[in-house]
Amino acid sequence: MALLPILCYPDPKLHRVAKPVDGVDARIRTLVADMLETMYDAKGIGLAATQIDVHERLIVIDVSEERDAPLILINPELVWTSPETHINEEGCLSVPGIYDGVERFDAVHVRAGDEHGNTRTIEADGLLAVCIQHEMDHLLGKVFVEYLSPLKRNRIKKKMLKAQREDDR
Ligand code: K1U
Ligand code: ZN
């Protein structure tokens, strides 16, 4: 298994739209294992393939307290969203140290494949529903800061670029 580097905002590669996964094979299973290792190592609750510069529709999630309930979503599609929405505090491994409120559906149903090639529909609410929506946005090339005001987003962009310059020194 391998730890993969995570792209940092405002890297333009975070805005690429992911293509469907074309069948679950050994490459995809290795990618899933590496993404899970990377997500657990970074103490995240989710990771989209876009964030590790792989532009295919693949997400890993684990919102369990024990960090022992991985969920693999291959080619996920939203099939139902609740009429109710809520503003939730979000973070992102690609925007370290930044947390802000984003409006999301309270509950979603998502149809997706797993690492064995089986398709099922997942009914999600709470943190899992928020995380699924956040990760599906990544696959569309959207980072959560794009829901914030231009003023906030520009401040975050400058802060990230400054931190990256200092890291490069
Ligand atoms: O996609 C990512 O960058 C992972 C991200 C997922 C996420 C967190 C919170 C709300 C929606 C989506 C993270 O795991 S950020 C780090 C984290 O563990 C966390 C941050 C805030 C609340 C809960 C967890
Ligand atoms: Zn994110």
Short mmCIF file of C-alpha atoms and ligand atoms in Angstrom, two decimals:
data_model
loop_
_atom_site.label_atom_id
_atom_site.label_comp_id
_atom_site.label_asym_id
_atom_site.label_seq_id
_atom_site.Cartn_x
_atom_site.Cartn_y
_atom_site.Cartn_z
CA MET A 1 0.00 0.00 0.00
CA ALA A 2 1.10 3.60 -0.51
CA LEU A 3 0.44 7.08 0.83
CA LEU A 4 -0.54 9.38 -2.04
CA PRO A 5 0.14 13.15 -2.21
CA ILE A 6 -3.04 15.25 -1.83
CA LEU A 7 -3.50 18.24 -4.18
CA CYS A 8 -3.85 21.58 -2.36
CA TYR A 9 -6.21 24.43 -3.28
CA PRO A 10 -5.88 26.47 -5.52
CA ASP A 11 -4.23 23.79 -7.70
CA PRO A 12 -6.13 23.97 -11.05
CA LYS A 13 -6.11 20.15 -11.26
CA LEU A 14 -8.74 20.17 -8.48
CA HIS A 15 -11.16 21.64 -11.06
CA ARG A 16 -10.96 18.77 -13.56
CA VAL A 17 -14.17 16.80 -14.12
CA ALA A 18 -13.66 13.07 -13.40
CA LYS A 19 -14.51 10.39 -15.99
CA PRO A 20 -16.42 7.19 -15.12
CA VAL A 21 -14.40 4.21 -13.86
CA ASP A 22 -14.30 1.68 -16.68
CA GLY A 23 -14.64 -1.60 -14.74
CA VAL A 24 -13.24 -2.72 -11.37
CA ASP A 25 -9.87 -4.41 -11.88
CA ALA A 26 -6.59 -4.83 -9.93
CA ARG A 27 -5.59 -1.21 -10.67
CA ILE A 28 -8.82 0.12 -9.15
CA ARG A 29 -8.56 -2.19 -6.10
CA THR A 30 -4.97 -0.97 -5.48
CA LEU A 31 -6.12 2.64 -5.91
CA VAL A 32 -8.94 2.06 -3.37
CA ALA A 33 -6.47 0.57 -0.84
CA ASP A 34 -4.03 3.48 -1.33
CA MET A 35 -6.81 6.08 -1.06
CA LEU A 36 -8.08 4.51 2.19
CA GLU A 37 -4.55 4.49 3.64
CA THR A 38 -4.09 8.14 2.58
CA MET A 39 -7.48 9.20 4.04
CA TYR A 40 -6.83 7.45 7.40
CA ASP A 41 -3.28 8.84 7.59
CA ALA A 42 -4.59 12.40 6.95
CA LYS A 43 -7.36 11.89 9.59
CA GLY A 44 -10.03 12.64 6.99
CA ILE A 45 -13.52 11.19 6.78
CA GLY A 46 -13.50 11.10 2.96
CA LEU A 47 -11.26 11.38 -0.09
CA ALA A 48 -12.13 11.74 -3.79
CA ALA A 49 -9.78 10.45 -6.51
CA THR A 50 -9.58 14.03 -7.89
CA GLN A 51 -7.71 15.04 -4.72
CA ILE A 52 -4.88 12.60 -5.51
CA ASP A 53 -4.77 13.72 -9.17
CA VAL A 54 -6.67 10.71 -10.51
CA HIS A 55 -9.63 11.98 -12.55
CA GLU A 56 -11.97 9.02 -12.28
CA ARG A 57 -15.29 8.77 -10.40
CA LEU A 58 -14.05 7.07 -7.24
CA ILE A 59 -14.59 8.06 -3.59
CA VAL A 60 -13.62 6.52 -0.23
CA ILE A 61 -15.39 7.49 3.02
CA ASP A 62 -15.30 6.42 6.67
CA VAL A 63 -17.43 8.43 9.12
CA SER A 64 -17.27 5.79 11.88
CA GLU A 65 -15.81 6.67 15.32
CA GLU A 66 -13.72 3.49 15.24
CA ARG A 67 -12.37 4.20 11.71
CA ASP A 68 -13.21 0.65 10.72
CA ALA A 69 -16.18 1.06 8.34
CA PRO A 70 -14.82 2.06 4.92
CA LEU A 71 -17.33 2.88 2.21
CA ILE A 72 -16.24 2.71 -1.44
CA LEU A 73 -18.27 4.60 -4.04
CA ILE A 74 -17.44 3.90 -7.69
CA ASN A 75 -19.30 5.91 -10.35
CA PRO A 76 -21.69 7.39 -7.72
CA GLU A 77 -24.94 8.98 -8.89
CA LEU A 78 -27.38 10.94 -6.71
CA VAL A 79 -30.82 9.37 -7.19
CA TRP A 80 -32.74 11.26 -4.48
CA THR A 81 -32.24 14.36 -2.37
CA SER A 82 -34.35 15.46 0.61
CA PRO A 83 -36.42 18.65 0.29
CA GLU A 84 -34.77 19.87 3.52
CA THR A 85 -31.33 21.45 3.56
CA HIS A 86 -29.04 22.57 6.37
CA ILE A 87 -25.82 24.56 6.74
CA ASN A 88 -23.04 22.31 8.08
CA GLU A 89 -19.43 23.08 9.03
CA GLU A 90 -17.09 21.48 6.47
CA GLY A 91 -13.36 21.02 6.13
CA CYS A 92 -11.27 19.65 3.27
CA LEU A 93 -7.95 17.83 3.12
CA SER A 94 -7.15 19.94 0.03
CA VAL A 95 -7.75 23.18 1.99
CA PRO A 96 -6.02 22.40 5.30
CA GLY A 97 -7.00 24.47 8.34
CA ILE A 98 -10.08 26.07 6.75
CA TYR A 99 -13.59 25.30 8.03
CA ASP A 100 -16.82 27.00 7.00
CA GLY A 101 -20.56 26.46 6.60
CA VAL A 102 -22.02 25.01 3.39
CA GLU A 103 -25.70 24.34 2.63
CA ARG A 104 -26.34 20.66 1.80
CA PHE A 105 -29.33 18.32 1.47
CA ASP A 106 -30.14 16.72 4.85
CA ALA A 107 -30.41 13.26 3.26
CA VAL A 108 -29.45 11.69 -0.07
CA HIS A 109 -29.75 8.33 -1.82
CA VAL A 110 -26.73 7.48 -3.94
CA ARG A 111 -26.34 4.61 -6.38
CA ALA A 112 -22.73 3.43 -6.65
CA GLY A 113 -20.49 0.45 -7.29
CA ASP A 114 -18.19 -1.13 -4.70
CA GLU A 115 -14.70 -2.64 -4.98
CA HIS A 116 -16.21 -6.03 -5.90
CA GLY A 117 -18.11 -4.62 -8.88
CA ASN A 118 -21.51 -4.79 -7.13
CA THR A 119 -23.92 -1.84 -7.45
CA ARG A 120 -26.13 -0.81 -4.52
CA THR A 121 -28.12 2.22 -3.33
CA ILE A 122 -26.95 3.88 -0.11
CA GLU A 123 -29.43 5.90 1.96
CA ALA A 124 -27.46 8.53 3.86
CA ASP A 125 -28.21 11.28 6.38
CA GLY A 126 -26.19 13.24 8.94
CA LEU A 127 -22.42 13.48 8.47
CA LEU A 128 -22.41 10.69 5.86
CA ALA A 129 -24.84 12.63 3.63
CA VAL A 130 -22.74 15.80 3.98
CA CYS A 131 -19.53 13.91 3.22
CA ILE A 132 -21.01 12.18 0.14
CA GLN A 133 -22.12 15.57 -1.28
CA HIS A 134 -18.71 17.13 -0.54
CA GLU A 135 -16.85 14.24 -2.23
CA MET A 136 -19.21 14.14 -5.24
CA ASP A 137 -18.50 17.85 -5.73
CA HIS A 138 -14.76 17.01 -5.92
CA LEU A 139 -15.52 14.62 -8.82
CA LEU A 140 -17.19 17.55 -10.62
CA GLY A 141 -14.12 19.71 -10.02
CA LYS A 142 -15.75 21.74 -7.24
CA VAL A 143 -14.05 22.58 -3.93
CA PHE A 144 -16.23 23.59 -0.93
CA VAL A 145 -14.68 27.10 -0.77
CA GLU A 146 -16.48 27.86 -4.06
CA TYR A 147 -19.72 28.05 -2.02
CA LEU A 148 -18.22 30.89 0.06
CA SER A 149 -18.23 34.60 -0.84
CA PRO A 150 -15.59 35.82 -3.34
CA LEU A 151 -14.05 37.84 -0.49
CA LYS A 152 -13.62 34.77 1.76
CA ARG A 153 -12.48 32.60 -1.17
CA ASN A 154 -9.78 35.10 -2.21
CA ARG A 155 -8.52 35.37 1.38
CA ILE A 156 -8.31 31.55 1.56
CA LYS A 157 -6.54 31.39 -1.83
CA LYS A 158 -3.91 33.93 -0.67
CA LYS A 159 -3.43 32.10 2.65
CA MET A 160 -2.95 28.74 0.89
CA LEU A 161 -0.47 30.18 -1.65
CA LYS A 162 1.53 31.83 1.15
CA ALA A 163 1.64 28.55 3.13
CA GLN A 164 2.75 26.66 -0.01
CA ARG A 165 5.52 29.22 -0.67
CA GLU A 166 6.75 28.84 2.93
CA ASP A 167 6.65 25.01 2.62
CA ASP A 168 8.74 25.22 -0.57
CA ARG A 169 11.50 27.19 1.19
O1 K1U B 1 -12.77 15.62 0.91
C1 K1U B 1 -12.04 15.86 1.85
O2 K1U B 1 -11.15 16.69 1.73
C2 K1U B 1 -12.20 15.15 3.16
C3 K1U B 1 -13.01 15.97 4.16
C4 K1U B 1 -14.44 15.48 4.13
C5 K1U B 1 -15.47 16.31 4.83
C6 K1U B 1 -15.32 16.79 6.11
C7 K1U B 1 -16.30 17.53 6.71
C8 K1U B 1 -17.47 17.76 6.05
C9 K1U B 1 -17.63 17.30 4.77
C10 K1U B 1 -16.63 16.57 4.16
C11 K1U B 1 -12.39 15.79 5.53
O3 K1U B 1 -12.28 14.74 6.02
S1 K1U B 1 -11.86 17.22 6.34
C12 K1U B 1 -11.20 16.68 7.89
C13 K1U B 1 -12.17 16.11 8.85
O4 K1U B 1 -11.97 15.00 9.27
C14 K1U B 1 -13.39 16.80 9.32
C15 K1U B 1 -13.53 18.17 9.27
C16 K1U B 1 -14.71 18.79 9.71
C17 K1U B 1 -15.75 18.02 10.22
C18 K1U B 1 -15.61 16.64 10.26
C19 K1U B 1 -14.44 16.04 9.84
ZN ZN B 2 -12.57 17.97 0.22
#
